[in-house]
CSV table of C-alpha atoms in Angstrom, one decimal:
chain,number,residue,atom,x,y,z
A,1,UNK,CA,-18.1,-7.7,50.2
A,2,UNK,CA,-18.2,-10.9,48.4
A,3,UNK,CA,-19.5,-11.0,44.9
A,4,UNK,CA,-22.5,-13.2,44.1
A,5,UNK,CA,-21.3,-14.6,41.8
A,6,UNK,CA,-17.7,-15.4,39.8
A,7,UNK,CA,-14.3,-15.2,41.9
A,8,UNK,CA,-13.8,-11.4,41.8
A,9,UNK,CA,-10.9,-10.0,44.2
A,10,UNK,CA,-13.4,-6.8,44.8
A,11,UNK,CA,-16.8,-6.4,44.3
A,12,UNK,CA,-18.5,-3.0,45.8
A,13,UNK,CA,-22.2,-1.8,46.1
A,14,UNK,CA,-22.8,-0.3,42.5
A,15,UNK,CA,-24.0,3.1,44.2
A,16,UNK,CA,-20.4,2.9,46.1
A,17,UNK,CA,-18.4,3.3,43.1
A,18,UNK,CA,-20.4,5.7,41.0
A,19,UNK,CA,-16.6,7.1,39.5
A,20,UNK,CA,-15.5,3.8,38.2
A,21,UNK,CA,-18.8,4.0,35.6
A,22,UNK,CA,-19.2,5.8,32.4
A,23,UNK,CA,-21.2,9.0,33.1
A,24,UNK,CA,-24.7,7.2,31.8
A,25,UNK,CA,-24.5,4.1,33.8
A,26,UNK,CA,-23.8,6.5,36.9
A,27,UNK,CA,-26.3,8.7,36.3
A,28,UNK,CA,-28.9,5.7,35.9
A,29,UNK,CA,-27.8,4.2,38.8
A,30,UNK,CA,-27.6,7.4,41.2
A,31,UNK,CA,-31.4,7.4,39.9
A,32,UNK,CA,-32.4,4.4,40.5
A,33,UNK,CA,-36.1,3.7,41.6
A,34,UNK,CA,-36.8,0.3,40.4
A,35,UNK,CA,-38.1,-2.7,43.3
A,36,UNK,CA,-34.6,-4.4,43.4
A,37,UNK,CA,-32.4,-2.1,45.5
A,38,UNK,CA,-29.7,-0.4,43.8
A,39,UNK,CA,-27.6,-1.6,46.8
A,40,UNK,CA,-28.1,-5.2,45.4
A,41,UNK,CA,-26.3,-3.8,41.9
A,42,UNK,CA,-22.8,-4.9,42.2
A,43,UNK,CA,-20.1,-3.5,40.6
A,44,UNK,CA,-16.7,-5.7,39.9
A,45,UNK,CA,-13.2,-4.9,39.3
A,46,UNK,CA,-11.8,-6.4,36.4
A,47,UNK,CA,-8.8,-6.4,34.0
A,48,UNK,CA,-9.6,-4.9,30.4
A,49,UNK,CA,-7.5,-7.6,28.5
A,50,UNK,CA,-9.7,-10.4,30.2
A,51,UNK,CA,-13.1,-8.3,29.2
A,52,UNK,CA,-14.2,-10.7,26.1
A,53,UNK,CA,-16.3,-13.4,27.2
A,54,UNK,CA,-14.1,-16.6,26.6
A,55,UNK,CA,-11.2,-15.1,28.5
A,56,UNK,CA,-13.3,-13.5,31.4
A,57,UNK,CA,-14.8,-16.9,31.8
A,58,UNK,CA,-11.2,-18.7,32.4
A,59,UNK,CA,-9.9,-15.8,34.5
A,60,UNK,CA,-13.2,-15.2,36.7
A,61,UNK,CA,-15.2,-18.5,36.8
A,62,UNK,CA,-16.2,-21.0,34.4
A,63,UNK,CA,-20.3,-20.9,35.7
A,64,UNK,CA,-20.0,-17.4,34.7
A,65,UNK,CA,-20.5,-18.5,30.8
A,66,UNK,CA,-23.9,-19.2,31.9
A,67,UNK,CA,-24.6,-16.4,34.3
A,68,UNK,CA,-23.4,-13.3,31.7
A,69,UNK,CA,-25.4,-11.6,29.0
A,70,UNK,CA,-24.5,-9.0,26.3
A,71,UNK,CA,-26.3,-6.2,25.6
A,72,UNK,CA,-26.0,-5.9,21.7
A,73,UNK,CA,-27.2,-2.5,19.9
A,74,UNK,CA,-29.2,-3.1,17.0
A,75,UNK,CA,-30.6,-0.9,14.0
A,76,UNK,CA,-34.0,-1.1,12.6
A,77,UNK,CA,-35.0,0.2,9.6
A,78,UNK,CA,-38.7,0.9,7.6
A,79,UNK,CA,-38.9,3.6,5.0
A,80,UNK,CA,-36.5,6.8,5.6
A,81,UNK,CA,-37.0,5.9,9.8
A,82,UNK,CA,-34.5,4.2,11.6
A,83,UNK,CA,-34.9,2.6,15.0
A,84,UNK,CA,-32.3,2.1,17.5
A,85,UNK,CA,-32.6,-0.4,19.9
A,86,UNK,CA,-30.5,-2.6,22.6
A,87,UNK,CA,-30.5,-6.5,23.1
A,88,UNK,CA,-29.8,-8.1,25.8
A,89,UNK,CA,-29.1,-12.1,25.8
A,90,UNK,CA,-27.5,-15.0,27.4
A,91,UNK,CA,-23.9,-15.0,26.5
A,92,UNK,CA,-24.5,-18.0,25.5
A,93,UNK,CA,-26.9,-17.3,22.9
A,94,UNK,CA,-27.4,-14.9,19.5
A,95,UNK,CA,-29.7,-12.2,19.3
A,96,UNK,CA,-32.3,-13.1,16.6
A,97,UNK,CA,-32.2,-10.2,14.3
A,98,UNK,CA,-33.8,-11.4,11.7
A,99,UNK,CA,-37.1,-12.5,13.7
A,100,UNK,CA,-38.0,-11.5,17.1
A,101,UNK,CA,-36.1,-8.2,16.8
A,102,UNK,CA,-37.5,-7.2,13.5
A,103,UNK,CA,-41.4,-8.1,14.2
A,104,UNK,CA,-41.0,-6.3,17.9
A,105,UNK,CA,-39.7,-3.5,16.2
A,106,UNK,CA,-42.0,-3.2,13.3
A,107,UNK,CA,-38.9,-2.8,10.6
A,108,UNK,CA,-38.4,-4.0,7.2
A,109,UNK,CA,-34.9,-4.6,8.3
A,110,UNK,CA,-32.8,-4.9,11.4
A,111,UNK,CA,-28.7,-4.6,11.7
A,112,UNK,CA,-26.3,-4.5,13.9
A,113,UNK,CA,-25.4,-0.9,14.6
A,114,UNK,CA,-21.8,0.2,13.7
A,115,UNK,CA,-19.7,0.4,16.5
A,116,UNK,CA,-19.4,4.4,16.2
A,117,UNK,CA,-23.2,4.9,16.4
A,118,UNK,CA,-23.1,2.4,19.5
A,119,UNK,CA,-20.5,3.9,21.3
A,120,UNK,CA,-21.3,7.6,20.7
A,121,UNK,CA,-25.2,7.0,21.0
A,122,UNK,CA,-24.7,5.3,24.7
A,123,UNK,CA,-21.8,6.9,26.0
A,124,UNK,CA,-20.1,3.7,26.9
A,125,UNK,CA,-16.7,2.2,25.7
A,126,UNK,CA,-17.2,-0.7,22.4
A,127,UNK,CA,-17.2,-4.1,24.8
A,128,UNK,CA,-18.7,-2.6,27.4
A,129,UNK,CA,-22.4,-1.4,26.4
A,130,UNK,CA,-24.7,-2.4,29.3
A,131,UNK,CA,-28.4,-1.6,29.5
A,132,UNK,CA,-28.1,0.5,32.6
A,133,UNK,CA,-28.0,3.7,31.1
A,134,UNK,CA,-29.0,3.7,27.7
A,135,UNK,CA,-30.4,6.0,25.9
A,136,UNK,CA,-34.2,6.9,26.7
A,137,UNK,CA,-36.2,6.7,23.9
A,138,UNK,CA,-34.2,3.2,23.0
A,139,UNK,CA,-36.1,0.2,23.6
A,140,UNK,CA,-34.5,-2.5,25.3
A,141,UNK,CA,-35.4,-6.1,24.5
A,142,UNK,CA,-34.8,-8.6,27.3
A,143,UNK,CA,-34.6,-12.3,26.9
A,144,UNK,CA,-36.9,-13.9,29.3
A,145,UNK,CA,-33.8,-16.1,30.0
A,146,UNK,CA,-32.0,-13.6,31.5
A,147,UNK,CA,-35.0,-12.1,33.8
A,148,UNK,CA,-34.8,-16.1,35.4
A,149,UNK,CA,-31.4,-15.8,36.8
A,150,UNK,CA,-30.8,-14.4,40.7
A,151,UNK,CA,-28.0,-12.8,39.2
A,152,UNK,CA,-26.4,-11.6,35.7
A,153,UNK,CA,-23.0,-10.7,34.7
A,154,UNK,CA,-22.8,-7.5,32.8
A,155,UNK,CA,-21.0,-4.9,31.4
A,156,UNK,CA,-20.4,-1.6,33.3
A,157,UNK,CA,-20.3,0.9,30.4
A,158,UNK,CA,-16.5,0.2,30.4
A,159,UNK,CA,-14.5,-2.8,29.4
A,160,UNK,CA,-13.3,-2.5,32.8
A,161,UNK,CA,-15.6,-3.6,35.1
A,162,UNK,CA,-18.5,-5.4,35.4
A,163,UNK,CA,-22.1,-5.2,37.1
A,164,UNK,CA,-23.3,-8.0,39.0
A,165,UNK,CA,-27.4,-7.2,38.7
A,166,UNK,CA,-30.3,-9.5,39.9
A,167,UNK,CA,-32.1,-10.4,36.5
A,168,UNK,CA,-36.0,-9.1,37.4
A,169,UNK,CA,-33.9,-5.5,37.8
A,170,UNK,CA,-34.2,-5.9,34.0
A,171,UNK,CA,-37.5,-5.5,33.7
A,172,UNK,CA,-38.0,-2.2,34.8
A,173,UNK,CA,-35.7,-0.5,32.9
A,174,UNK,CA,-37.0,2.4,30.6
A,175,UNK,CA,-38.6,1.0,27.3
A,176,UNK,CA,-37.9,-2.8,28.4
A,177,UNK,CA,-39.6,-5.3,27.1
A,178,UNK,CA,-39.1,-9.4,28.0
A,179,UNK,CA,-39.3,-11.4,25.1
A,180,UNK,CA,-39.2,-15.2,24.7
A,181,UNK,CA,-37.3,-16.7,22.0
A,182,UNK,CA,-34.9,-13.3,21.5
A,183,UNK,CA,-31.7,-15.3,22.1
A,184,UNK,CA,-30.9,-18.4,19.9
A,185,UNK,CA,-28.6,-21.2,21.2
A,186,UNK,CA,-24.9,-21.4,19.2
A,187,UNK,CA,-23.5,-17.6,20.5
């Protein structure tokens, strides 16, 4: 099959590949109930040491720069209670920590979690977190810019591999909310 987007030498039918996922984003998909069909999730083979986004862009396709998003695991703090959360923005964009993520949440203060905590928490490999498969209770806070594209370049729990997923599929994930003004241009 032919990716959707990007120049990918193999794209598959995510629910086709279910092996080449951390056990999370697997299990989410195998699960999978939302409108978009899980059919239309995409997964693509690709080489680890191209996995950060300025590289991946020259390897796979410049237009992917605006087609990709991170998903960015975040802390929130008020009192003795913290909050974990995941972001997920344009790659070419920031997450606003400091604003939209603090007043969604309700914390005193927000941080970006420690690579341990966001690895072990999810399941997935550092460079890799996707929001397929977090976490239950996590919110996940969507960029309304992302929900607009036919297609977004994510990752696949793994730094190999990526997922290919229509952006409305975000909005349906457990705990997601779409927010405007959650990623800031000047990533």
């Amino acid at each position: 099959m032919r990716a959707p987007i990007g120049d990918f030498d193999r794209a598959t039918p995510a629910p086709d590949c279910l092996d080449e996922l951390t056990a999370p984003v697997a299990a989410a998909i195998r699960d999978w109930t939302g409108s978009v069909p899980a059919e239309q999730l995409v997964y693509v083979d690709t080489d680890p040491q191209w996995a950060d986004t300025a590289v991946f862009v020259q390897h796979y396709g410049r237009e992917l720069l605006e087609q990709s998003a991170n998903c960015v695991v975040v802390a929130g703090r008020r009192g003795g209670e913290t909050t974990p959360a995941a972001c997920l923005v344009l790659s070419t964009a920031r997450v606003d920590v400091n604003g939209v993520v603090r007043r969604h949440l309700g914390a005193r203060k927000v941080s970006f979690a420690p690579m341990d905590t966001a690895t072990g928490e999810t399941g997935m490999e550092y460079g890799g977190v996707t929001p397929i498969g977090l976490p239950g209770a996590w919110p996940l806070l969507v960029d309304s810019a992302v929900v607009d594209l036919p297609y977004v370049l994510v990752g696949s729990g793994r730094r190999r591999g990526k997922l290919l997923v229509p952006g409305k599929a975000f909005t349906e994930l457990p705990n997601a909310a779409v927010l405007d003004g959650l990623g800031v241009a000047g990533a």
